[in-house]
Short mmCIF file of C-alpha atoms in Angstrom, two decimals:
data_model
loop_
_atom_site.label_atom_id
_atom_site.label_comp_id
_atom_site.label_asym_id
_atom_site.label_seq_id
_atom_site.Cartn_x
_atom_site.Cartn_y
_atom_site.Cartn_z
CA UNK A 4 65.40 12.36 0.74
CA UNK A 5 64.40 10.86 -2.27
CA UNK A 6 61.25 11.95 -4.01
CA UNK A 7 61.16 7.98 -5.27
CA UNK A 8 61.23 7.36 -0.90
CA UNK A 9 58.59 9.88 0.19
CA UNK A 10 56.14 7.80 -2.83
CA UNK A 11 56.96 4.39 -1.49
CA UNK A 12 56.10 5.77 2.04
CA UNK A 13 52.77 7.28 0.99
CA UNK A 14 52.04 4.16 -0.69
CA UNK A 15 52.81 2.47 2.27
CA UNK A 16 50.74 4.22 4.56
CA UNK A 17 47.98 4.31 2.30
CA UNK A 18 47.56 0.38 1.30
CA UNK A 19 47.91 0.22 5.51
CA UNK A 20 45.51 2.24 6.02
CA UNK A 21 43.14 0.40 3.11
CA UNK A 22 44.43 -2.81 4.49
CA UNK A 23 43.78 -2.17 8.20
CA UNK A 24 40.81 -0.83 7.37
CA UNK A 25 38.95 -3.02 5.31
CA UNK A 26 39.63 -5.70 8.12
CA UNK A 27 38.39 -3.47 11.20
CA UNK A 28 35.05 -2.60 8.89
CA UNK A 29 34.19 -6.27 8.21
CA UNK A 30 34.18 -6.92 12.07
CA UNK A 31 31.29 -4.24 12.11
CA UNK A 32 29.69 -4.70 8.92
CA UNK A 33 27.81 -8.17 10.02
CA UNK A 34 26.60 -6.12 12.92
CA UNK A 35 25.00 -3.49 10.30
CA UNK A 36 23.94 -5.79 7.64
CA UNK A 37 22.13 -8.09 10.55
CA UNK A 38 20.74 -4.70 11.88
CA UNK A 39 19.35 -3.24 8.59
CA UNK A 40 17.39 -6.73 7.68
CA UNK A 41 15.78 -6.57 10.99
CA UNK A 42 14.64 -2.84 10.47
CA UNK A 43 13.66 -3.62 7.22
CA UNK A 44 11.49 -7.35 8.47
CA UNK A 45 9.92 -5.48 10.97
CA UNK A 46 8.86 -2.34 8.55
CA UNK A 47 7.50 -4.47 6.05
CA UNK A 48 5.18 -7.03 8.36
CA UNK A 49 7.16 -9.74 6.65
CA UNK A 50 9.90 -11.95 8.18
CA UNK A 51 13.08 -11.60 6.25
CA UNK A 52 16.54 -12.50 7.87
CA UNK A 53 19.31 -12.88 7.42
CA UNK A 54 20.53 -16.97 7.63
CA UNK A 55 24.68 -16.63 6.29
CA UNK A 56 26.50 -14.53 7.18
CA UNK A 57 30.91 -14.78 5.43
CA UNK A 58 33.05 -11.80 6.88
CA UNK A 59 36.08 -11.66 4.75
CA UNK A 60 38.63 -9.13 4.54
CA UNK A 61 37.53 -6.48 1.90
CA UNK A 62 34.52 -8.39 1.49
CA UNK A 63 31.71 -9.98 2.91
CA UNK A 64 28.79 -12.64 1.74
CA UNK A 65 25.53 -12.90 2.82
CA UNK A 66 22.41 -14.98 2.52
CA UNK A 67 18.76 -13.03 3.17
CA UNK A 68 16.03 -15.86 4.02
CA UNK A 69 12.16 -15.51 3.42
CA UNK A 70 9.79 -18.09 4.50
CA UNK A 71 6.88 -19.13 2.06
CA UNK A 72 3.60 -20.82 3.20
CA UNK A 73 3.43 -24.52 2.21
CA UNK A 74 0.03 -23.48 0.04
CA UNK A 75 2.23 -21.35 -2.19
CA UNK A 76 5.41 -24.34 -2.69
CA UNK A 77 4.09 -26.19 -5.15
CA UNK A 78 2.50 -23.66 -7.89
CA UNK A 79 5.47 -21.80 -7.11
CA UNK A 80 7.78 -24.63 -8.40
CA UNK A 81 5.69 -25.19 -11.14
CA UNK A 82 6.54 -21.57 -12.03
CA UNK A 83 9.71 -21.90 -11.78
CA UNK A 84 11.15 -20.91 -8.95
CA UNK A 85 14.33 -21.89 -6.94
CA UNK A 86 12.62 -22.89 -3.52
CA UNK A 87 15.05 -24.55 -0.47
CA UNK A 88 14.13 -26.02 2.31
CA UNK A 89 16.45 -26.96 5.67
CA UNK A 90 13.26 -29.53 6.96
CA UNK A 91 12.05 -26.80 9.09
CA UNK A 92 10.37 -24.70 6.59
CA UNK A 93 10.88 -23.67 2.67
CA UNK A 94 12.57 -20.39 1.76
CA UNK A 95 13.49 -18.27 -1.44
CA UNK A 96 17.33 -16.86 -1.15
CA UNK A 97 19.03 -13.39 -2.08
CA UNK A 98 22.38 -13.93 -2.06
CA UNK A 99 24.62 -10.06 -2.46
CA UNK A 100 28.62 -10.02 -1.89
CA UNK A 101 28.94 -6.75 -0.21
CA UNK A 102 32.86 -5.01 -0.77
CA UNK A 103 34.32 -3.15 2.43
CA UNK A 104 36.02 0.21 2.98
CA UNK A 105 37.59 2.42 3.55
CA UNK A 106 38.13 3.35 -0.05
CA UNK A 107 36.23 1.21 -2.59
CA UNK A 108 36.60 0.81 -6.32
CA UNK A 109 33.25 -0.17 -8.12
CA UNK A 110 31.83 1.55 -10.23
CA UNK A 111 33.60 4.68 -9.45
CA UNK A 112 35.16 5.35 -6.25
CA UNK A 113 33.85 5.18 -3.13
CA UNK A 114 34.81 6.27 0.66
CA UNK A 115 32.14 4.74 2.71
CA UNK A 116 32.19 1.35 5.03
CA UNK A 117 30.57 -1.28 3.14
CA UNK A 118 29.39 -0.90 -1.17
CA UNK A 119 27.56 -3.36 -3.14
CA UNK A 120 25.77 -3.45 -6.67
CA UNK A 121 23.92 -5.31 -9.42
CA UNK A 122 21.27 -6.64 -10.93
CA UNK A 123 18.32 -8.76 -10.26
CA UNK A 124 16.57 -10.23 -13.45
CA UNK A 125 13.78 -12.40 -13.17
CA UNK A 126 13.65 -15.24 -15.37
CA UNK A 127 10.50 -16.02 -16.61
CA UNK A 128 12.02 -18.84 -19.18
CA UNK A 129 11.53 -21.72 -16.98
CA UNK A 130 7.72 -20.05 -16.27
CA UNK A 131 6.82 -19.67 -19.28
CA UNK A 132 7.86 -23.37 -19.52
CA UNK A 133 5.65 -24.76 -17.11
CA UNK A 134 2.86 -23.05 -17.88
CA UNK A 135 2.82 -24.17 -21.10
CA UNK A 136 3.55 -27.50 -19.58
CA UNK A 137 0.30 -27.49 -17.95
CA UNK A 138 -1.76 -25.36 -20.30
CA UNK A 139 -3.77 -28.08 -21.59
CA UNK A 140 -6.42 -26.08 -25.09
CA UNK A 141 -4.68 -25.63 -28.07
CA UNK A 142 -6.08 -21.75 -27.26
CA UNK A 143 -3.93 -21.63 -24.65
CA UNK A 144 -1.42 -22.86 -25.98
CA UNK A 145 -1.58 -20.75 -28.83
CA UNK A 146 -1.28 -17.51 -25.98
CA UNK A 147 1.66 -18.74 -24.44
CA UNK A 148 3.53 -19.36 -27.89
CA UNK A 149 2.68 -16.06 -28.93
CA UNK A 150 4.07 -14.32 -25.74
CA UNK A 151 6.81 -16.63 -26.10
CA UNK A 152 8.70 -13.94 -28.54
CA UNK A 153 8.32 -10.97 -25.92
CA UNK A 154 10.22 -13.10 -22.35
CA UNK A 155 13.26 -10.35 -23.23
CA UNK A 156 11.12 -7.26 -23.19
CA UNK A 157 9.47 -8.58 -19.94
CA UNK A 158 12.49 -9.21 -18.15
CA UNK A 159 14.23 -6.32 -19.51
CA UNK A 160 11.39 -4.58 -18.14
CA UNK A 161 11.43 -5.98 -14.39
CA UNK A 162 15.19 -5.87 -14.90
CA UNK A 163 16.71 -4.55 -10.79
CA UNK A 164 19.53 -1.99 -10.50
CA UNK A 165 20.30 -1.71 -7.17
CA UNK A 166 23.28 -0.24 -4.96
CA UNK A 167 23.69 -1.16 -0.89
CA UNK A 168 26.24 1.76 1.09
CA UNK A 169 26.97 1.85 3.86
CA UNK A 170 28.74 5.18 5.85
CA UNK A 171 31.17 5.29 8.68
CA UNK A 172 28.99 6.06 10.79
CA UNK A 173 26.32 2.73 10.68
CA UNK A 174 24.31 4.82 7.87
CA UNK A 175 22.56 2.07 4.98
CA UNK A 176 21.82 3.06 1.84
CA UNK A 177 19.20 0.70 -0.47
CA UNK A 178 19.18 2.35 -3.86
CA UNK A 179 16.75 -0.07 -6.22
CA UNK A 180 15.78 1.50 -9.71
CA UNK A 181 13.56 -1.18 -12.12
CA UNK A 182 14.21 -0.35 -15.99
CA UNK A 183 11.03 -0.62 -17.40
CA UNK A 184 10.28 -0.28 -21.29
CA UNK A 185 7.79 -1.26 -23.73
CA UNK A 186 5.93 -4.52 -24.33
CA UNK A 187 3.22 -5.05 -27.25
CA UNK A 188 1.84 -8.94 -28.14
CA UNK A 189 -0.93 -9.04 -30.38
CA UNK A 190 -1.69 -12.73 -29.95
CA UNK A 191 -4.82 -14.18 -32.86
CA UNK A 192 -5.47 -17.95 -31.78
CA UNK A 193 -8.86 -17.61 -32.84
CA UNK A 194 -9.68 -16.12 -36.63
CA UNK A 195 -12.54 -14.16 -35.31
CA UNK A 196 -10.79 -12.13 -32.92
CA UNK A 197 -7.17 -10.62 -31.76
CA UNK A 198 -6.48 -10.00 -28.15
CA UNK A 199 -3.34 -7.11 -27.74
CA UNK A 200 -1.34 -6.09 -24.47
CA UNK A 201 0.21 -3.09 -24.78
CA UNK A 202 2.57 -1.91 -21.64
CA UNK A 203 4.63 0.74 -20.72
CA UNK A 204 6.38 1.58 -18.04
CA UNK A 205 8.20 4.60 -17.11
CA UNK A 206 11.80 3.75 -14.96
CA UNK A 207 10.80 3.01 -11.05
CA UNK A 208 13.26 4.00 -8.44
CA UNK A 209 13.54 3.31 -4.90
CA UNK A 210 15.62 4.58 -2.18
CA UNK A 211 15.22 3.28 1.15
CA UNK A 212 17.78 4.98 4.62
CA UNK A 213 18.50 3.49 7.65
CA UNK A 214 20.34 5.53 10.95
CA UNK A 215 23.05 3.79 12.32
CA UNK A 216 21.18 3.59 15.20
CA UNK A 217 18.33 1.41 13.42
CA UNK A 218 15.40 3.37 14.28
CA UNK A 219 14.30 6.11 11.50
CA UNK A 220 14.29 5.42 7.89
CA UNK A 221 13.98 7.80 4.96
CA UNK A 222 11.95 5.58 1.62
CA UNK A 223 11.69 7.25 -1.43
CA UNK A 224 9.63 5.59 -3.90
CA UNK A 225 9.29 7.32 -7.49
CA UNK A 226 6.97 5.82 -9.90
CA UNK A 227 7.30 7.48 -13.96
CA UNK A 228 3.67 6.98 -15.95
CA UNK A 229 2.41 3.61 -16.32
CA UNK A 230 0.49 3.00 -18.98
CA UNK A 231 -1.95 0.23 -20.20
CA UNK A 232 -4.22 -1.08 -22.78
CA UNK A 233 -6.11 -3.96 -23.53
CA UNK A 234 -8.54 -5.93 -25.77
CA UNK A 235 -9.63 -9.30 -26.73
CA UNK A 236 -12.33 -11.31 -27.45
CA UNK A 237 -14.05 -10.99 -24.17
CA UNK A 238 -12.21 -8.40 -22.98
CA UNK A 239 -13.79 -4.47 -24.17
CA UNK A 240 -10.53 -2.81 -24.96
CA UNK A 241 -9.29 -1.25 -21.78
CA UNK A 242 -6.86 1.74 -21.72
CA UNK A 243 -4.93 3.17 -18.08
CA UNK A 244 -3.22 5.70 -17.63
CA UNK A 245 -0.91 6.55 -14.33
CA UNK A 246 0.87 9.39 -13.62
CA UNK A 247 4.41 10.67 -12.21
CA UNK A 248 4.04 9.23 -8.30
CA UNK A 249 5.85 10.07 -5.47
CA UNK A 250 5.58 8.56 -1.77
CA UNK A 251 7.96 9.68 1.10
CA UNK A 252 8.39 8.00 4.66
CA UNK A 253 9.51 9.42 7.13
CA UNK A 254 9.49 6.89 9.87
CA UNK A 255 10.73 5.96 13.68
CA UNK A 256 10.56 3.11 15.60
CA UNK A 257 7.99 3.39 18.19
CA UNK A 258 7.93 0.15 19.55
CA UNK A 259 9.59 -2.89 19.09
CA UNK A 260 7.85 -4.49 16.23
CA UNK A 261 6.40 -1.45 14.98
CA UNK A 262 8.11 1.48 12.71
CA UNK A 263 5.30 4.69 11.31
CA UNK A 264 5.74 8.38 11.19
CA UNK A 265 5.02 10.30 8.67
CA UNK A 266 3.52 9.57 4.99
CA UNK A 267 3.01 11.74 1.90
CA UNK A 268 1.79 11.24 -1.13
CA UNK A 269 1.42 12.94 -5.41
CA UNK A 270 0.86 12.66 -8.45
CA UNK A 271 -0.94 14.50 -11.62
CA UNK A 272 -4.13 12.04 -11.78
CA UNK A 273 -5.90 8.38 -12.81
CA UNK A 274 -7.46 8.34 -15.87
CA UNK A 275 -8.56 5.11 -17.23
CA UNK A 276 -11.46 4.20 -19.93
CA UNK A 277 -13.24 1.34 -21.00
CA UNK A 278 -14.48 1.14 -25.06
CA UNK A 279 -17.82 -0.67 -25.70
CA UNK A 280 -18.62 -1.20 -28.81
CA UNK A 281 -22.55 -0.77 -28.15
CA UNK A 282 -22.39 1.61 -25.48
CA UNK A 283 -18.84 3.76 -26.22
CA UNK A 284 -16.21 4.97 -23.81
CA UNK A 285 -16.62 4.67 -20.18
CA UNK A 286 -14.39 6.07 -17.53
CA UNK A 287 -13.09 8.51 -15.21
CA UNK A 288 -10.22 10.43 -14.21
CA UNK A 289 -8.42 12.71 -11.99
CA UNK A 290 -6.56 15.64 -11.25
CA UNK A 291 -3.92 16.13 -9.38
CA UNK A 292 -3.91 14.35 -6.00
CA UNK A 293 -2.09 14.75 -2.42
CA UNK A 294 -2.20 12.98 0.78
CA UNK A 295 -0.18 13.20 4.35
CA UNK A 296 -0.17 10.98 7.33
CA UNK A 297 0.74 10.84 9.53
CA UNK A 298 1.15 8.82 13.47
CA UNK A 299 3.36 10.50 16.50
CA UNK A 300 3.56 9.03 20.25
CA UNK A 301 0.87 10.49 22.77
CA UNK A 302 2.74 13.84 24.55
CA UNK A 303 0.46 12.59 27.26
CA UNK A 304 1.55 9.31 27.15
CA UNK A 305 4.18 7.47 25.54
CA UNK A 306 1.80 4.24 25.84
CA UNK A 307 -0.93 5.37 22.70
CA UNK A 308 -0.72 7.07 19.53
CA UNK A 309 -2.09 9.93 17.67
CA UNK A 310 -2.82 9.87 13.68
CA UNK A 311 -4.24 12.05 11.30
CA UNK A 312 -4.57 11.98 7.10
CA UNK A 313 -5.78 14.47 4.30
CA UNK A 314 -6.36 13.89 1.39
CA UNK A 315 -6.68 16.48 -1.67
CA UNK A 316 -7.87 15.39 -4.90
CA UNK A 317 -8.44 18.46 -7.78
CA UNK A 318 -10.74 17.14 -10.45
CA UNK A 319 -12.55 13.72 -10.72
CA UNK A 320 -14.42 13.36 -13.99
CA UNK A 321 -16.73 10.39 -14.76
CA UNK A 322 -16.52 10.28 -18.99
CA UNK A 323 -18.87 9.03 -21.41
CA UNK A 324 -17.79 9.48 -24.94
CA UNK A 325 -14.97 11.75 -24.90
CA UNK A 326 -18.05 14.17 -22.97
CA UNK A 327 -16.62 14.35 -19.13
CA UNK A 328 -19.55 14.52 -16.29
CA UNK A 329 -17.74 17.25 -13.96
CA UNK A 330 -18.14 15.19 -10.03
CA UNK A 331 -16.06 18.14 -8.10
CA UNK A 332 -12.49 18.64 -6.17
CA UNK A 333 -12.88 15.49 -3.00
CA UNK A 334 -11.09 16.35 0.70
CA UNK A 335 -10.80 14.58 3.29
CA UNK A 336 -9.29 14.84 6.97
CA UNK A 337 -9.51 12.09 9.48
CA UNK A 338 -8.10 13.03 13.49
CA UNK A 339 -7.38 9.72 15.33
CA UNK A 340 -6.30 10.40 19.38
CA UNK A 341 -5.50 7.47 22.73
CA UNK A 342 -4.68 4.21 19.92
CA UNK A 343 -3.11 1.51 22.18
CA UNK A 344 0.48 1.72 20.63
CA UNK A 345 0.92 -2.12 21.69
CA UNK A 346 -2.11 -2.64 18.93
CA UNK A 347 -0.35 -2.02 16.13
CA UNK A 348 2.68 -3.63 17.38
CA UNK A 349 0.83 -6.88 18.68
CA UNK A 350 -0.74 -6.70 14.64
CA UNK A 351 2.76 -6.34 12.99
CA UNK A 352 4.03 -8.91 14.99
CA UNK A 353 1.59 -11.01 14.58
CA UNK A 354 1.17 -10.86 11.15
CA UNK A 355 5.26 -11.61 10.93
CA UNK A 356 4.18 -15.01 13.58
CA UNK A 357 1.44 -16.89 10.51
CA UNK A 358 3.78 -16.33 7.96
CA UNK A 359 5.88 -18.09 9.27
CA UNK A 360 3.94 -20.46 10.75
CA UNK A 361 2.33 -21.29 7.20
CA UNK A 362 5.68 -22.25 5.72
CA UNK A 363 5.93 -25.48 7.93
CA UNK A 364 6.12 -28.63 6.50
CA UNK A 365 3.38 -29.44 8.37
CA UNK A 366 0.84 -25.51 9.14
CA UNK A 367 -1.24 -25.40 11.82
CA UNK A 368 -1.89 -22.07 11.62
CA UNK A 369 -3.16 -20.05 8.54
CA UNK A 370 -4.43 -16.40 8.16
CA UNK A 371 -7.58 -16.48 10.22
CA UNK A 372 -9.94 -13.85 10.72
CA UNK A 373 -10.26 -11.56 14.07
CA UNK A 374 -9.36 -13.81 17.66
CA UNK A 375 -10.82 -11.62 20.41
CA UNK A 376 -9.33 -13.93 22.07
CA UNK A 377 -5.88 -13.37 21.48
CA UNK A 378 -6.76 -10.11 21.83
CA UNK A 379 -8.90 -9.59 24.09
CA UNK A 380 -6.49 -7.81 27.48
CA UNK A 381 -5.22 -5.16 24.60
CA UNK A 382 -8.48 -4.74 23.87
CA UNK A 383 -9.20 -4.11 27.65
CA UNK A 384 -6.65 -2.13 27.65
CA UNK A 385 -7.61 0.15 24.50
CA UNK A 386 -11.31 0.51 25.99
CA UNK A 387 -9.24 1.88 28.98
CA UNK A 388 -7.39 4.67 26.88
CA UNK A 389 -10.86 6.32 26.06
CA UNK A 390 -10.14 5.93 21.63
CA UNK A 391 -11.10 9.12 20.31
CA UNK A 392 -11.93 9.20 16.15
CA UNK A 393 -12.80 12.64 14.30
CA UNK A 394 -13.74 12.75 10.76
CA UNK A 395 -13.32 16.80 10.40
CA UNK A 396 -14.26 16.72 6.62
CA UNK A 397 -14.96 14.72 3.69
CA UNK A 398 -16.88 16.88 0.80
CA UNK A 399 -16.58 17.19 -2.43
CA UNK A 400 -17.68 21.03 -4.58
CA UNK A 401 -18.28 22.09 -7.67
CA UNK A 402 -18.46 24.77 -8.26
CA UNK A 403 -19.37 26.36 -4.68
CA UNK A 404 -21.91 23.68 -4.31
CA UNK A 405 -21.14 20.30 -2.39
CA UNK A 406 -21.76 17.03 -0.18
CA UNK A 407 -19.87 17.05 3.28
CA UNK A 408 -19.25 14.77 5.75
CA UNK A 409 -18.30 14.92 9.81
CA UNK A 410 -18.88 13.59 12.65
CA UNK A 411 -16.56 11.77 15.56
CA UNK A 412 -16.49 8.15 17.49
CA UNK A 413 -16.22 7.58 20.72
CA UNK A 414 -16.66 5.16 24.18
CA UNK A 415 -18.87 6.41 26.49
CA UNK A 416 -17.61 6.41 30.29
CA UNK A 417 -18.95 3.82 32.59
CA UNK A 418 -17.28 0.23 30.60
CA UNK A 419 -15.46 -1.35 32.94
CA UNK A 420 -12.95 -2.68 31.03
CA UNK A 421 -12.70 -6.19 32.94
CA UNK A 422 -16.30 -6.89 31.67
CA UNK A 423 -15.45 -7.31 28.13
CA UNK A 424 -15.44 -10.79 26.52
CA UNK A 425 -16.74 -9.97 22.72
CA UNK A 426 -16.67 -6.86 21.09
CA UNK A 427 -20.60 -6.75 21.62
CA UNK A 428 -19.72 -5.80 24.95
CA UNK A 429 -18.96 -2.91 23.51
CA UNK A 430 -21.54 -1.47 22.49
CA UNK A 431 -24.20 -0.62 24.58
CA UNK A 432 -20.80 1.87 25.64
CA UNK A 433 -20.25 3.64 21.64
CA UNK A 434 -21.53 6.87 21.00
CA UNK A 435 -20.74 8.67 17.84
CA UNK A 436 -22.79 11.09 15.38
CA UNK A 437 -22.04 11.45 11.61
CA UNK A 438 -23.88 14.29 9.59
CA UNK A 439 -24.16 14.30 5.76
CA UNK A 440 -25.60 17.92 4.28
CA UNK A 441 -26.51 17.73 0.86
CA UNK A 442 -26.56 21.09 -1.90
CA UNK A 443 -29.52 20.07 -3.83
CA UNK A 444 -27.45 22.28 -6.58
CA UNK A 445 -24.94 19.91 -6.33
CA UNK A 446 -27.42 17.41 -7.59
CA UNK A 447 -29.60 19.33 -10.02
CA UNK A 448 -25.54 19.86 -11.40
CA UNK A 449 -24.42 16.47 -11.82
CA UNK A 450 -28.01 15.38 -13.21
CA UNK A 451 -28.32 18.07 -15.69
CA UNK A 452 -24.92 16.47 -17.07
CA UNK A 453 -25.63 13.24 -16.78
CA UNK A 454 -29.02 14.00 -18.81
CA UNK A 455 -27.39 15.64 -21.53
CA UNK A 456 -25.70 12.63 -22.76
CA UNK A 457 -28.97 11.38 -23.59
CA UNK A 458 -30.40 10.98 -27.27
CA UNK A 459 -33.69 12.92 -25.80
CA UNK A 460 -32.18 14.81 -22.74
CA UNK A 461 -35.13 15.83 -20.19
CA UNK A 462 -36.04 19.69 -19.63
CA UNK A 463 -35.48 22.25 -16.87
CA UNK A 464 -38.95 21.34 -15.08
CA UNK A 465 -38.69 18.27 -16.05
CA UNK A 466 -35.26 17.30 -14.20
CA UNK A 467 -36.50 19.35 -11.47
CA UNK A 468 -39.82 17.04 -11.20
CA UNK A 469 -37.75 13.84 -11.25
CA UNK A 470 -35.56 14.92 -8.64
CA UNK A 471 -37.93 16.53 -6.51
CA UNK A 472 -40.16 13.05 -6.38
CA UNK A 473 -36.47 11.42 -5.38
CA UNK A 474 -35.97 13.36 -2.93
CA UNK A 475 -39.67 12.86 -1.52
CA UNK A 476 -39.85 9.64 -0.81
CA UNK A 477 -35.98 9.58 0.26
CA UNK A 478 -37.67 12.34 2.97
CA UNK A 479 -40.63 9.53 3.99
CA UNK A 480 -38.67 6.54 4.57
CA UNK A 481 -37.04 9.13 7.50
CA UNK A 482 -33.44 8.64 5.45
CA UNK A 483 -33.39 12.63 4.06
CA UNK A 484 -34.48 15.91 5.75
CA UNK A 485 -35.17 19.38 4.24
CA UNK A 486 -33.47 22.44 5.48
CA UNK A 487 -33.36 25.24 3.56
CA UNK A 488 -31.54 24.01 -0.56
CA UNK A 489 -30.07 20.94 1.27
CA UNK A 490 -31.00 17.53 2.37
CA UNK A 491 -29.38 16.54 5.43
CA UNK A 492 -29.43 12.74 6.62
CA UNK A 493 -27.57 12.78 10.42
CA UNK A 494 -26.57 9.13 11.93
CA UNK A 495 -25.98 8.63 15.83
CA UNK A 496 -24.71 5.99 17.68
CA UNK A 497 -25.89 5.52 21.29
CA UNK A 498 -26.42 3.23 24.33
CA UNK A 499 -26.77 0.42 21.87
CA UNK A 500 -28.75 1.98 19.55
CA UNK A 501 -28.11 3.15 16.14
CA UNK A 502 -30.71 5.91 14.75
CA UNK A 503 -30.80 7.45 11.85
CA UNK A 504 -32.46 11.53 11.71
CA UNK A 505 -33.23 10.24 15.30
CA UNK A 506 -35.51 7.88 14.61
CA UNK A 507 -33.76 4.27 15.65
CA UNK A 508 -32.84 2.15 13.43
CA UNK A 509 -31.24 -0.95 14.16
CA UNK A 510 -29.12 -2.24 17.70
CA UNK A 511 -25.56 -2.10 17.19
CA UNK A 512 -24.37 -4.77 19.04
CA UNK A 513 -26.32 -7.17 16.53
CA UNK A 514 -23.99 -5.99 14.42
CA UNK A 515 -20.99 -7.59 15.70
CA UNK A 516 -23.12 -10.78 17.15
CA UNK A 517 -24.87 -11.23 13.88
CA UNK A 518 -22.27 -9.67 11.04
#
């Protein structure tokens, strides 16, 4: 057999696999995209939906739309946003084209069921034109004119590049990257002052992965350094710097409409400084921060969830003219048990329903306050579940001296769920305690640092006298009790009464009835 025949046969088979494979894949893509958008909508509690899907042989085109509340339509249109309407609601649409596999040649070679890539750029020209039209005063016109020359830089900073990939198994991966950049706006609308805005944003990356069964998701957000400087005639110079941050979420669908799981966050710190020509620079800064939140189904009862959270912040400082007042290292840990799964599930669904109602031509329901009647049955079920909150440890430590807090909150036995008609009915059965333990050496340390910034700081003897006088005042009011070198404040709730250091202070039910 001639080699040319063999090559031709291989090419023909490959072409056949690509053509037939692309068609078979296109039949699966629509279901996958709809499941993906539905899962994303549930996770965000925001009503995204696929309004149109056109399935082709090698490519598919689909539209995702988002309802816009009626109250937002006019101001958004004045700013230049394109608002669509179908007679029942107003919405913003996003269109995407997908190329089908099994082999995709687009921005490289991809072995995947489907792939899409593109760039989203926020067009600010029309928004600025609308703003200038409504600016009114000459000063505002001058400010907008100064910004006009920076539209390109602002658009570039906000430009997002994205890719969407669908594997042969049906897993979905969405990757997005915000370009970032620098903006420097100097505006002199008056002769006696200058307004300046400097913004620097390193690239921001976002990855969202969804499993083929649409029941688990891994999300990663990564940002670089973000800095801002703002000054002006009516604005004290402000400097803000946020260090690189990484946030990871590993979540699952715990119930229809409700996702939760483990969240971790890490960052190197935050620094904020406000300058004052009379008082000098004032600000705060932190060291490295890490946080973990974990929510899971109760293994003894799948209708309930348990959760834990932990926060560590190494180095919290207040600064004055560059001199730090060290507050110490912060730690926080909390645990919850027996929270009814249906409560966050219902809240998630309610958020989407309220948003859709607010997008109707004649909205009858807007975002409002807590409606007990709508939650009555759920509250009754939650009471039966016996929820428990444990404040394991909240503390701030400086050189071995600290302020620490711990406590718990629960419901006493005897509360009959069917008798609950308002939150005030629950108050007599709430039981809890909170203890605040203040090391006097911690207070003394902070006071020494703070008063040292004064032109004529007090002597050690004068400082101790002031602290003791203040402590005696709070002791006489019953807010603290001295135990050795510590000041203790104990809060207790029982039988519809709040006690402070053992003395009745107020009725708990009054908090719910009087606010």
